[in-house]
Short mmCIF file of C-alpha atoms in Angstrom, two decimals:
data_model
loop_
_atom_site.label_atom_id
_atom_site.label_comp_id
_atom_site.label_asym_id
_atom_site.label_seq_id
_atom_site.Cartn_x
_atom_site.Cartn_y
_atom_site.Cartn_z
CA MET A 25 0.00 0.00 0.00
CA THR A 26 1.37 3.41 -0.91
CA THR A 27 1.67 6.22 1.60
CA ALA A 28 -1.17 8.14 -0.05
CA THR A 29 -3.47 5.13 -0.02
CA ALA A 30 -2.62 4.39 3.60
CA ALA A 31 -3.41 7.97 4.57
CA LEU A 32 -6.72 7.78 2.72
CA GLY A 33 -7.59 4.54 4.53
CA ASP A 34 -6.77 6.09 7.90
CA ASN A 35 -8.94 9.13 7.27
CA LEU A 36 -11.86 7.27 5.68
CA GLY A 37 -14.68 6.44 8.07
CA THR A 38 -15.82 2.83 8.20
CA LEU A 39 -19.30 3.87 6.99
CA ALA A 40 -18.16 6.24 4.25
CA GLY A 41 -20.09 5.76 1.00
CA THR A 42 -23.04 4.02 2.65
CA GLY A 43 -25.58 6.30 0.99
CA LYS A 44 -24.26 5.67 -2.51
CA LEU A 45 -24.13 1.92 -1.89
CA LEU A 46 -27.69 2.03 -0.59
CA ARG A 47 -28.91 3.58 -3.83
CA PHE A 48 -26.86 1.07 -5.81
CA HIS A 49 -28.26 -1.90 -3.89
CA ALA A 50 -31.81 -0.56 -4.23
CA ARG A 51 -31.42 -0.32 -8.00
CA ARG A 52 -29.93 -3.78 -8.51
CA THR A 53 -32.51 -5.50 -6.29
CA ARG A 54 -35.59 -3.60 -7.44
CA LEU A 55 -37.01 -6.51 -9.44
CA TYR A 56 -36.27 -8.94 -6.61
CA LEU A 57 -38.05 -6.74 -4.11
CA LEU A 58 -41.00 -6.02 -6.40
CA GLY A 59 -41.46 -9.73 -7.07
CA TRP A 60 -41.51 -10.61 -3.37
CA PHE A 61 -43.78 -7.68 -2.54
CA ALA A 62 -46.21 -8.77 -5.26
CA GLY A 63 -46.20 -12.36 -4.03
CA LEU A 64 -46.55 -11.68 -0.30
CA VAL A 65 -48.89 -8.71 -0.49
CA GLY A 66 -50.90 -10.04 -3.42
CA GLY A 67 -51.24 -13.49 -1.85
CA THR A 68 -52.35 -11.98 1.44
CA TRP A 69 -54.91 -9.84 -0.35
CA LEU A 70 -56.35 -12.78 -2.32
CA ILE A 71 -56.74 -14.98 0.76
CA ALA A 72 -58.15 -12.10 2.81
CA ALA A 73 -60.71 -11.47 0.08
CA ALA A 74 -61.71 -15.15 -0.01
CA PHE A 75 -62.27 -15.54 3.74
CA PRO A 76 -65.73 -13.89 3.90
CA ASN A 77 -67.08 -16.47 1.42
CA LEU A 78 -65.43 -19.43 3.16
CA TYR A 79 -66.64 -18.51 6.65
CA PRO A 80 -69.62 -16.16 6.21
CA THR A 81 -71.20 -16.47 9.67
CA ALA A 82 -70.14 -16.68 13.29
CA GLU A 83 -71.56 -20.21 13.40
CA ASP A 84 -69.31 -21.27 10.53
CA ARG A 85 -66.28 -19.86 12.28
CA ALA A 86 -67.23 -21.44 15.59
CA GLY A 87 -67.63 -24.79 13.88
CA TYR A 88 -64.24 -24.48 12.24
CA ALA A 89 -62.72 -23.55 15.61
CA LEU A 90 -63.63 -27.00 16.90
CA THR A 91 -61.72 -28.64 14.06
CA VAL A 92 -58.45 -26.76 14.61
CA ASP A 93 -58.30 -26.92 18.38
CA THR A 94 -56.02 -29.96 18.39
CA PRO A 95 -52.25 -30.12 19.05
CA ALA A 96 -51.52 -31.13 15.45
CA MET A 97 -53.53 -28.27 13.96
CA ARG A 98 -52.27 -25.68 16.45
CA SER A 99 -48.71 -26.63 15.50
CA MET A 100 -49.49 -25.57 11.93
CA THR A 101 -51.47 -22.45 12.84
CA GLY A 102 -50.86 -20.75 16.17
CA PRO A 103 -51.75 -20.35 19.86
CA GLY A 104 -55.18 -21.33 21.12
CA THR A 105 -55.98 -17.74 22.15
CA TYR A 106 -56.84 -17.00 18.51
CA ILE A 107 -59.29 -19.90 18.40
CA ASP A 108 -61.27 -18.45 21.29
CA ALA A 109 -61.91 -15.32 19.19
CA TYR A 110 -63.01 -17.08 15.98
CA ALA A 111 -66.74 -16.56 16.46
CA SER A 112 -66.43 -12.81 17.04
CA SER A 113 -63.70 -11.99 14.51
CA THR A 114 -62.83 -13.21 11.03
CA GLY A 115 -59.58 -11.29 11.46
CA ALA A 116 -58.52 -13.49 14.38
CA MET A 117 -59.08 -16.62 12.31
CA PHE A 118 -57.23 -15.09 9.35
CA ALA A 119 -54.21 -14.12 11.48
CA HIS A 120 -54.20 -17.50 13.22
CA ASN A 121 -54.02 -19.42 9.95
CA MET A 122 -51.71 -17.06 8.07
CA LEU A 123 -49.12 -15.52 10.36
CA LEU A 124 -46.86 -18.56 10.77
CA TRP A 125 -46.55 -19.23 7.05
CA THR A 126 -46.39 -15.68 5.69
CA GLY A 127 -43.90 -14.92 8.47
CA ALA A 128 -41.75 -17.85 7.32
CA LEU A 129 -41.91 -16.65 3.70
CA THR A 130 -40.93 -13.15 4.84
CA ALA A 131 -37.91 -14.64 6.60
CA VAL A 132 -36.92 -16.47 3.39
CA MET A 133 -37.11 -13.20 1.45
CA PHE A 134 -34.75 -11.39 3.80
CA ILE A 135 -32.34 -14.29 4.25
CA LEU A 136 -31.80 -14.43 0.49
CA LEU A 137 -31.61 -10.63 0.21
CA LEU A 138 -28.90 -10.22 2.86
CA THR A 139 -26.83 -13.10 1.56
CA ARG A 140 -27.03 -11.72 -1.95
CA LEU A 141 -25.82 -8.27 -0.91
CA THR A 142 -23.07 -9.43 1.45
CA ARG A 143 -21.48 -12.86 1.27
CA ALA A 144 -22.45 -13.57 -2.36
CA ASP A 145 -20.94 -10.27 -3.52
CA GLU A 146 -17.79 -11.03 -1.55
CA GLU A 147 -17.57 -14.56 -2.89
CA THR A 148 -17.87 -13.45 -6.53
CA SER A 149 -15.39 -10.55 -6.09
CA ARG A 150 -18.00 -7.90 -6.88
CA LEU A 151 -17.42 -6.48 -3.42
CA GLU A 152 -13.71 -6.31 -4.12
CA VAL A 153 -14.42 -3.91 -6.98
CA ILE A 154 -16.67 -1.82 -4.72
CA ARG A 155 -14.07 -1.67 -1.96
CA SER A 156 -11.46 -0.46 -4.42
CA GLU A 157 -13.44 2.79 -4.40
CA PRO A 158 -13.31 5.24 -1.43
CA VAL A 159 -15.84 3.40 0.77
CA GLY A 160 -15.56 2.33 4.39
CA ARG A 161 -15.04 -1.23 5.51
CA ARG A 162 -18.49 -1.50 6.99
CA ALA A 163 -20.30 0.53 4.32
CA ASP A 164 -21.44 -2.45 2.25
CA LEU A 165 -22.91 -4.22 5.28
CA ALA A 166 -24.54 -1.00 6.49
CA ALA A 167 -26.09 -0.36 3.08
CA ALA A 168 -27.45 -3.92 2.89
CA LEU A 169 -28.99 -3.68 6.36
CA LEU A 170 -30.48 -0.24 5.68
CA LEU A 171 -32.08 -1.51 2.48
CA ALA A 172 -33.46 -4.50 4.39
CA ALA A 173 -34.87 -2.18 7.07
CA VAL A 174 -36.60 0.04 4.49
CA ALA A 175 -37.96 -3.01 2.65
CA ALA A 176 -39.23 -4.46 5.95
CA LEU A 177 -41.09 -1.25 6.78
CA VAL A 178 -42.64 -1.02 3.31
CA LEU A 179 -43.66 -4.68 3.36
CA GLY A 180 -45.26 -4.34 6.78
CA ALA A 181 -47.18 -1.23 5.74
CA LEU A 182 -48.49 -2.84 2.54
CA ILE A 183 -49.56 -6.02 4.30
CA GLY A 184 -51.28 -3.94 6.98
CA LEU A 185 -53.24 -2.04 4.34
CA THR A 186 -54.14 -5.31 2.62
CA VAL A 187 -55.86 -6.81 5.68
CA LEU A 188 -57.56 -3.57 6.73
CA GLY A 189 -60.84 -4.68 5.18
CA VAL A 190 -61.01 -8.04 6.97
CA ASP A 191 -63.93 -8.26 9.40
CA GLY A 192 -62.62 -7.67 12.91
CA ALA A 193 -59.44 -5.91 11.78
CA ASP A 194 -59.49 -2.29 12.85
CA ALA A 195 -56.68 0.11 11.99
CA GLU A 196 -54.63 -0.89 15.03
CA GLY A 197 -55.04 -4.61 14.38
CA ALA A 198 -54.14 -4.28 10.70
CA PHE A 199 -51.10 -2.17 11.54
CA LEU A 200 -49.99 -4.69 14.17
CA TYR A 201 -50.39 -7.54 11.67
CA GLY A 202 -48.12 -5.72 9.24
CA ALA A 203 -45.67 -4.78 12.01
CA ALA A 204 -45.39 -8.47 12.94
CA HIS A 205 -43.99 -9.16 9.47
CA THR A 206 -41.65 -6.20 9.77
CA ALA A 207 -40.29 -7.56 13.05
CA ILE A 208 -39.70 -11.00 11.52
CA ALA A 209 -37.90 -9.38 8.58
CA LEU A 210 -35.62 -7.37 10.86
CA VAL A 211 -34.74 -10.41 12.97
CA PHE A 212 -33.75 -12.61 10.05
CA ALA A 213 -31.97 -9.81 8.22
CA GLY A 214 -29.80 -9.34 11.31
CA LEU A 215 -29.24 -13.06 11.83
CA THR A 216 -28.28 -13.51 8.18
CA ALA A 217 -25.85 -10.60 8.44
CA VAL A 218 -24.14 -12.53 11.24
CA ALA A 219 -24.22 -15.73 9.17
CA ALA A 220 -22.52 -13.86 6.31
CA GLN A 221 -19.59 -13.12 8.62
CA LEU A 222 -19.37 -16.68 9.88
CA GLY A 223 -19.60 -18.62 6.60
CA ALA A 224 -17.05 -18.31 3.82
CA TYR A 225 -19.57 -18.97 1.04
CA SER A 226 -23.05 -17.78 0.16
CA SER A 227 -24.34 -21.34 0.46
CA SER A 228 -22.98 -21.48 4.01
CA ALA A 229 -24.60 -18.17 4.92
CA ASN A 230 -27.92 -19.28 3.44
CA GLY A 231 -27.62 -22.61 5.23
CA LEU A 232 -27.11 -20.92 8.60
CA GLY A 233 -29.96 -18.51 7.94
CA PHE A 234 -32.36 -21.28 6.93
CA ALA A 235 -31.26 -23.35 9.91
CA ALA A 236 -32.27 -20.45 12.16
CA LEU A 237 -35.59 -20.21 10.32
CA GLY A 238 -36.20 -23.95 10.62
CA ALA A 239 -35.48 -23.86 14.35
CA SER A 240 -37.80 -20.88 14.76
CA VAL A 241 -40.69 -22.58 12.94
CA LEU A 242 -40.12 -25.84 14.83
CA LEU A 243 -40.05 -24.12 18.23
CA ALA A 244 -43.19 -22.16 17.38
CA ALA A 245 -44.94 -25.34 16.26
CA VAL A 246 -43.99 -27.26 19.40
CA GLY A 247 -44.96 -24.39 21.70
CA ASN A 248 -48.28 -23.79 19.92
CA ALA A 249 -49.16 -27.48 19.96
CA GLN A 250 -48.76 -27.63 23.72
CA ASP A 251 -49.72 -24.00 24.41
CA ASN A 252 -46.63 -23.59 26.61
CA TRP A 253 -43.51 -21.42 27.04
CA VAL A 254 -41.56 -22.96 24.14
CA THR A 255 -43.21 -20.49 21.75
CA TRP A 256 -41.28 -17.71 23.51
CA LEU A 257 -38.03 -19.19 22.17
CA SER A 258 -39.05 -18.48 18.56
CA PRO A 259 -38.81 -15.11 16.76
CA ILE A 260 -41.77 -16.13 14.62
CA GLY A 261 -43.56 -17.20 17.78
CA TRP A 262 -43.14 -13.69 19.19
CA SER A 263 -45.21 -12.32 16.31
CA GLN A 264 -47.91 -14.90 16.95
CA LEU A 265 -47.93 -14.04 20.65
CA THR A 266 -49.12 -10.53 19.84
CA TYR A 267 -52.60 -12.16 19.56
CA VAL A 268 -53.33 -9.72 16.76
CA MET A 269 -57.02 -9.04 16.00
CA THR A 270 -58.18 -10.75 19.20
CA PRO A 271 -59.41 -9.15 22.46
CA GLU A 272 -55.98 -10.01 23.95
CA GLN A 273 -54.10 -8.00 21.30
CA ARG A 274 -50.75 -6.61 22.47
CA TRP A 275 -47.68 -4.95 20.95
CA TRP A 276 -44.86 -5.61 23.37
CA PRO A 277 -43.77 -9.10 22.10
CA LEU A 278 -42.53 -7.38 18.93
CA ALA A 279 -39.99 -5.52 21.08
CA LEU A 280 -38.21 -8.85 21.55
CA GLY A 281 -37.82 -9.17 17.81
CA VAL A 282 -36.50 -5.65 17.42
CA ALA A 283 -34.05 -6.21 20.28
CA LEU A 284 -32.75 -9.46 18.79
CA GLY A 285 -32.40 -7.81 15.39
CA LEU A 286 -30.39 -4.92 16.84
CA LEU A 287 -28.20 -7.33 18.79
CA ALA A 288 -27.53 -9.34 15.64
CA VAL A 289 -26.64 -6.16 13.72
CA TRP A 290 -24.18 -5.13 16.43
CA LEU A 291 -22.59 -8.58 16.34
CA ALA A 292 -22.33 -8.52 12.53
CA PHE A 293 -20.57 -5.13 12.57
CA THR A 294 -18.21 -6.43 15.25
CA LEU A 295 -17.34 -9.59 13.33
CA VAL A 296 -16.74 -7.86 10.00
CA ALA A 297 -13.87 -5.92 11.57
CA HIS A 298 -12.25 -9.09 12.95
CA ARG A 299 -12.00 -11.23 9.84
CA ASP A 300 -10.05 -11.14 6.59
CA PHE A 301 -11.82 -10.05 3.44
CA GLY A 302 -13.02 -13.07 1.48
CA GLN A 303 -12.86 -15.33 4.53
CA GLY A 304 -15.42 -16.32 7.12
CA MET A 305 -14.99 -16.64 10.84
CA MET A 306 -15.62 -20.37 10.44
CA ALA A 307 -12.54 -21.92 8.85
CA GLY A 308 -13.26 -24.08 5.84
CA ARG A 309 -12.37 -27.74 6.01
CA ALA A 310 -9.33 -28.66 3.92
CA GLY A 311 -10.14 -31.00 1.05
CA ARG A 312 -8.19 -33.93 -0.28
CA ALA A 313 -5.01 -33.34 -2.20
CA GLU A 314 -6.43 -35.44 -5.05
CA ALA A 315 -10.04 -35.95 -5.99
CA PRO A 316 -11.42 -39.49 -5.73
CA ALA A 317 -12.24 -41.33 -8.93
CA SER A 318 -15.93 -40.65 -8.34
CA LEU A 319 -15.33 -36.90 -8.81
CA ARG A 320 -13.33 -37.00 -12.02
CA GLY A 321 -16.27 -36.26 -14.26
CA ALA A 322 -18.52 -33.24 -14.75
CA GLY A 323 -21.64 -35.21 -13.88
CA SER A 324 -20.28 -36.64 -10.65
CA LEU A 325 -19.06 -33.18 -9.65
CA THR A 326 -22.54 -31.76 -10.23
CA PHE A 327 -24.08 -34.38 -7.96
CA ARG A 328 -21.48 -33.56 -5.31
CA LEU A 329 -22.15 -29.81 -5.53
CA THR A 330 -25.90 -30.30 -5.20
CA ARG A 331 -25.85 -32.85 -2.38
CA GLY A 332 -26.67 -30.08 0.12
CA LEU A 333 -29.96 -29.46 -1.69
CA MET A 334 -30.56 -33.20 -1.70
CA TRP A 335 -30.23 -33.39 2.08
CA ALA A 336 -32.38 -30.28 2.50
CA ALA A 337 -35.06 -31.92 0.34
CA VAL A 338 -34.95 -35.18 2.29
CA ILE A 339 -35.18 -33.51 5.69
CA THR A 340 -37.90 -31.07 4.61
CA MET A 341 -40.11 -33.72 3.05
CA LEU A 342 -39.56 -36.07 5.98
CA LEU A 343 -40.94 -33.44 8.35
CA LEU A 344 -43.69 -32.28 5.99
CA GLY A 345 -44.94 -35.81 5.36
CA ALA A 346 -44.96 -36.60 9.06
CA ALA A 347 -46.85 -33.37 9.86
CA TYR A 348 -49.58 -34.01 7.28
CA GLY A 349 -49.79 -37.71 8.03
CA SER A 350 -50.24 -37.12 11.75
CA ILE A 351 -53.54 -35.29 11.20
CA LEU A 352 -54.94 -37.72 8.64
CA GLY A 353 -56.64 -39.82 11.31
CA SER A 354 -58.61 -36.83 12.59
CA ALA A 355 -59.60 -35.63 9.10
CA ASP A 356 -63.21 -36.77 9.50
CA GLU A 357 -63.65 -34.86 12.75
CA MET A 358 -61.60 -31.88 11.54
CA LEU A 359 -63.56 -31.39 8.32
CA ALA A 360 -67.04 -32.28 9.59
CA ASN A 361 -68.03 -28.65 10.08
CA LEU A 362 -66.68 -27.25 6.81
CA SER A 363 -68.96 -25.37 4.45
CA GLU A 364 -69.67 -26.55 0.91
CA GLU A 365 -67.15 -24.05 -0.48
CA GLN A 366 -64.42 -25.36 1.81
CA ARG A 367 -65.21 -28.97 0.92
CA GLN A 368 -64.72 -28.18 -2.75
CA VAL A 369 -61.00 -27.74 -2.09
CA LEU A 370 -60.75 -31.33 -0.83
CA ASN A 371 -63.39 -32.98 -3.01
CA ARG A 372 -61.54 -35.59 -5.09
CA GLY A 373 -64.45 -37.96 -5.67
CA GLY A 374 -63.51 -40.40 -2.91
CA SER A 375 -65.92 -42.27 -0.71
CA SER A 376 -64.43 -40.90 2.52
CA ILE A 377 -62.95 -37.66 3.80
CA GLU A 378 -59.70 -39.48 4.60
CA GLU A 379 -59.30 -40.55 0.95
CA ASN A 380 -60.00 -37.04 -0.34
CA PHE A 381 -57.64 -35.53 2.19
CA ALA A 382 -54.88 -38.03 1.35
CA ALA A 383 -55.16 -37.26 -2.38
CA THR A 384 -54.88 -33.53 -1.70
CA ILE A 385 -51.92 -33.97 0.64
CA ALA A 386 -50.08 -36.14 -1.90
CA THR A 387 -50.39 -33.41 -4.53
CA ILE A 388 -49.28 -30.62 -2.20
CA ASP A 389 -46.32 -32.70 -0.98
CA ALA A 390 -45.25 -33.33 -4.57
CA LEU A 391 -45.41 -29.62 -5.37
CA PHE A 392 -43.10 -28.87 -2.45
CA ALA A 393 -40.76 -31.66 -3.55
CA ALA A 394 -40.61 -30.13 -7.04
CA ILE A 395 -39.18 -26.94 -5.52
CA PHE A 396 -35.90 -28.70 -4.83
CA GLY A 397 -35.59 -29.88 -8.43
CA LEU A 398 -36.09 -26.30 -9.56
CA LEU A 399 -33.44 -25.11 -7.10
CA VAL A 400 -30.91 -27.56 -8.54
CA VAL A 401 -31.59 -26.23 -12.04
CA GLY A 402 -31.06 -22.72 -10.69
CA ARG A 403 -27.66 -23.85 -9.38
CA ALA A 404 -26.60 -24.47 -13.00
CA ARG A 405 -27.22 -20.82 -13.85
CA LYS A 406 -25.31 -19.71 -10.76
CA GLU A 407 -22.27 -21.84 -11.66
CA GLU A 408 -22.37 -20.41 -15.17
CA THR A 409 -22.63 -16.73 -14.30
CA ASP A 410 -20.24 -16.88 -11.36
CA GLY A 411 -17.46 -18.15 -13.59
CA ARG A 412 -16.88 -21.54 -12.00
CA GLY A 413 -18.52 -23.30 -14.91
CA GLU A 414 -15.95 -21.75 -17.22
CA LEU A 415 -13.28 -24.01 -15.72
CA LEU A 416 -15.36 -27.08 -16.52
CA ALA A 417 -16.33 -25.88 -19.98
CA ALA A 418 -12.64 -25.38 -20.80
CA ALA A 419 -12.07 -29.11 -20.26
CA PRO A 420 -12.93 -31.71 -22.92
CA VAL A 421 -16.59 -32.08 -21.94
CA THR A 422 -19.72 -31.96 -24.06
CA ARG A 423 -22.70 -29.72 -23.40
CA GLY A 424 -24.63 -32.81 -22.37
CA ARG A 425 -22.17 -33.48 -19.57
CA TRP A 426 -22.02 -29.84 -18.47
CA PRO A 427 -24.33 -28.00 -17.98
CA GLY A 428 -26.59 -30.87 -19.04
CA SER A 429 -25.63 -32.83 -15.93
CA TYR A 430 -27.86 -30.57 -13.85
CA LEU A 431 -31.02 -32.14 -15.30
CA PRO A 432 -30.35 -35.66 -13.95
CA ALA A 433 -29.21 -34.10 -10.68
CA ALA A 434 -32.46 -32.13 -10.47
CA LEU A 435 -34.59 -35.15 -11.37
CA THR A 436 -32.79 -37.29 -8.79
CA THR A 437 -33.26 -34.67 -6.06
CA ALA A 438 -36.95 -34.17 -6.82
CA THR A 439 -37.57 -37.92 -7.04
CA ALA A 440 -35.83 -38.57 -3.74
CA ALA A 441 -37.90 -35.80 -2.14
CA VAL A 442 -41.17 -37.32 -3.38
CA VAL A 443 -40.22 -40.83 -2.26
CA VAL A 444 -39.04 -39.76 1.20
CA GLY A 445 -42.10 -37.57 1.64
CA GLY A 446 -44.29 -40.48 0.58
CA VAL A 447 -42.71 -42.88 3.06
CA SER A 448 -43.03 -40.31 5.86
CA LEU A 449 -46.64 -39.54 4.96
CA ALA A 450 -47.53 -43.24 4.74
CA LEU A 451 -45.92 -44.11 8.08
CA ALA A 452 -47.45 -41.19 9.98
CA GLY A 453 -50.79 -41.54 8.20
CA ALA A 454 -51.07 -45.28 8.83
CA ALA A 455 -50.24 -44.75 12.50
CA SER A 456 -52.77 -41.90 12.73
CA LEU A 457 -55.48 -44.02 11.09
CA ASP A 458 -54.43 -47.07 13.11
CA ASP A 459 -54.62 -48.98 9.82
CA TRP A 460 -51.28 -50.26 8.51
CA GLY A 461 -53.05 -51.59 5.46
CA SER A 462 -53.34 -47.99 4.26
CA PHE A 463 -49.54 -47.63 4.07
CA GLY A 464 -49.43 -48.85 0.47
CA LYS A 465 -52.23 -46.54 -0.64
CA LEU A 466 -50.67 -43.46 0.92
CA PHE A 467 -47.22 -44.25 -0.46
CA GLY A 468 -48.68 -45.00 -3.89
CA ALA A 469 -50.58 -41.70 -3.89
CA SER A 470 -47.28 -39.88 -3.41
CA VAL A 471 -45.28 -41.85 -5.97
CA LEU A 472 -47.97 -41.39 -8.62
CA GLN A 473 -47.18 -37.66 -8.60
CA LEU A 474 -43.66 -38.27 -9.93
CA PRO A 475 -44.44 -37.82 -13.67
CA ALA A 476 -45.91 -34.36 -12.98
CA VAL A 477 -42.85 -33.44 -10.89
CA TRP A 478 -40.59 -34.60 -13.74
CA VAL A 479 -42.50 -32.40 -16.21
CA LEU A 480 -41.99 -29.32 -14.02
CA THR A 481 -38.30 -30.11 -13.54
CA ALA A 482 -37.74 -30.75 -17.25
CA PHE A 483 -39.50 -27.48 -18.10
CA ALA A 484 -37.23 -25.63 -15.67
CA PHE A 485 -34.16 -27.08 -17.42
CA ALA A 486 -35.54 -26.25 -20.88
CA ALA A 487 -36.24 -22.69 -19.77
CA TYR A 488 -32.68 -22.43 -18.44
CA ALA A 489 -31.28 -23.81 -21.71
CA TRP A 490 -33.24 -21.57 -24.08
CA LEU A 491 -34.00 -18.50 -21.95
CA PRO A 492 -31.27 -18.43 -19.29
CA ARG A 493 -32.05 -14.89 -18.14
CA ALA A 494 -35.72 -15.68 -17.49
CA GLY A 495 -35.23 -17.76 -14.37
CA TRP A 496 -38.60 -16.53 -13.10
CA LEU A 497 -40.35 -18.70 -15.70
CA ARG A 498 -39.82 -21.92 -13.76
CA TRP A 499 -41.28 -20.35 -10.62
CA LEU A 500 -44.23 -18.91 -12.52
CA VAL A 501 -45.14 -22.37 -13.82
CA TRP A 502 -44.75 -23.88 -10.35
CA LEU A 503 -46.97 -21.18 -8.83
CA TYR A 504 -49.62 -21.79 -11.47
CA ALA A 505 -49.59 -25.53 -10.72
CA PHE A 506 -49.96 -24.78 -7.01
CA VAL A 507 -52.92 -22.44 -7.56
CA VAL A 508 -54.67 -25.00 -9.77
CA ALA A 509 -54.08 -27.83 -7.29
CA TYR A 510 -55.20 -25.95 -4.22
CA TYR A 511 -57.68 -23.33 -5.47
CA GLY A 512 -58.74 -24.57 -8.91
CA GLN A 513 -62.10 -25.99 -7.86
CA LEU A 514 -62.74 -23.27 -5.30
CA LEU A 515 -62.20 -20.57 -7.95
CA GLU A 516 -64.24 -22.60 -10.47
CA MET A 517 -61.46 -22.47 -13.06
CA PRO A 518 -62.44 -23.90 -16.50
CA GLY A 519 -61.32 -27.46 -17.14
CA TRP A 520 -58.97 -26.52 -19.97
CA LEU A 521 -57.29 -23.94 -17.76
CA GLN A 522 -56.73 -26.48 -15.01
CA GLY A 523 -55.49 -28.97 -17.61
CA ILE A 524 -52.41 -26.82 -18.27
CA SER A 525 -51.03 -28.06 -14.94
CA PRO A 526 -49.43 -31.51 -15.20
CA PHE A 527 -50.80 -32.42 -11.77
CA ASP A 528 -54.36 -32.09 -13.11
CA HIS A 529 -53.79 -35.24 -15.18
CA ILE A 530 -52.74 -37.42 -12.23
CA ALA A 531 -55.56 -39.52 -10.81
CA ASP A 532 -56.65 -38.48 -7.33
CA TYR A 533 -55.63 -41.79 -5.82
CA PRO A 534 -56.76 -43.23 -3.37
CA ALA A 535 -59.95 -41.21 -3.84
CA ALA A 536 -60.13 -42.34 -7.48
CA ASP A 537 -58.80 -45.24 -9.54
CA VAL A 538 -55.42 -44.92 -11.23
CA GLU A 539 -55.45 -44.04 -14.93
CA TRP A 540 -52.20 -45.17 -16.52
CA LEU A 541 -52.56 -43.53 -19.94
CA PRO A 542 -52.26 -39.92 -18.68
CA ILE A 543 -49.29 -40.96 -16.54
CA ALA A 544 -47.57 -42.48 -19.58
CA VAL A 545 -48.26 -39.30 -21.56
CA LEU A 546 -46.71 -37.19 -18.80
CA VAL A 547 -43.58 -39.39 -18.79
CA ILE A 548 -43.27 -38.98 -22.57
CA ALA A 549 -43.84 -35.23 -22.22
CA ALA A 550 -41.10 -34.99 -19.57
CA ALA A 551 -38.71 -36.87 -21.89
CA ALA A 552 -39.59 -34.64 -24.86
CA ILE A 553 -39.14 -31.44 -22.84
CA SER A 554 -35.81 -32.77 -21.54
CA ALA A 555 -34.65 -33.41 -25.10
CA LEU A 556 -35.69 -29.88 -26.02
CA GLY A 557 -33.65 -28.60 -23.09
CA TYR A 558 -30.54 -30.49 -24.18
CA ALA A 559 -30.98 -29.10 -27.69
CA GLY A 560 -31.06 -25.59 -26.28
CA ALA A 561 -28.00 -26.21 -24.11
CA ARG A 562 -26.05 -27.31 -27.19
CA ARG A 563 -27.12 -24.33 -29.30
CA ARG A 564 -26.80 -21.28 -27.08
CA ASP A 565 -23.76 -19.39 -25.88
CA LEU A 566 -22.74 -19.90 -22.27
CA HIS A 567 -22.62 -16.67 -20.26
CA PHE A 568 -19.42 -16.61 -18.25
CA SER A 569 -18.53 -13.59 -16.12
#
């Protein structure tokens, strides 16, 4: 370092340039933020608008309260205090059923945002270019956190306005509901900022952030199921404990979230000054001097790089299948008081509520399993644009081996997720029904969804191959399939419109008999779309940074 540069570094404040970096970060993430705002706010608005038709009277809400006042259902909704207010307030029922899940999605948004603006920029050397300018050492972290804080406030305000029209939601209740999401956003933005200082890679930072989210959801679920103190150990639980839109409504639990967020921010700023640039506080494990024979090909390397997503898929589907299966035995009692509109969501033509419920659960589980296949395909784009793929492409490999190896990796991950979720659902469901003869039916219902999952995964790869910059396409198709599966009958969508979703062609087993011809057509369609994807991968230019 020259004398002049050293003098500049001594005189430059550690937050110098924060304002310019804030504007820069806001510009580069504007589409990301708008997309999340549209999804969270728009989804909240649609569900809030549908609630008056689903539960039009106090008697309907009181009847539904009886179905959800079980440990299994409270673990997936919230504390029992909300249930006591169902009859007098649609808003209490809305908050009870929504806050856990929209809060978790909000946490996902801010985990990905903070990692993108901190550790990912450092990993790809973009931050090195920024720091070559006259900016302080903590300016990039400060700008990322300020942007997250502004986004959290805007998101909370928009969500609050969205639920203002719900019956039982006055201005204070609506504002508190939005503020609960703001508090969750601030907590996980701060925790992810700490994770970005600990991990040396963006995947490590995301992993730590999602681990914190998973622990928070699990603690909230356990505490809500038993209605005990465990909920107080969860940042998401703190938002539920505001008892928003009930007679017990209170603000002060959100102060815990704000305090934890500020503590995490302080810790992140402390850690960033005690580590080397490009390194994390957690030392990386040294690898082997020579790669094993199993890693000497592009395909085997792809499977190794995506094994983290594989494990995430297995664990997630294991828990999801067990959660849904555990309530299958009480489906008859739980759904006895539903209105005709509510029953339409679960009506699959079966002779019993359990069969209809099992068919619906199998489809929803498969849709969640497909997410992991789509994430693996997204990893191909990341390897390409971050420059690591350039090293592989320089070797004597064909396009089919790289980046084409990401399609079999994605299909394997999605398939494993469906199978593990099916086993978990079948075991928990059979135990809940006290009928081990139903194990085969429940497992078969899950496995039958595989052709539809393969179609979605193949489409994601084809979209990556032909339109690599339009990564949102794969998520748009997944979202459409989810809406058709869950709300298609409720919204009275035309048959041809529902038929666009591959899941619409899978028989609603065990509520209906299996039809093998549509399944065979879906398998052929998945193969054809895969071939189209490989053709695109061979034809287009690879975009290396």
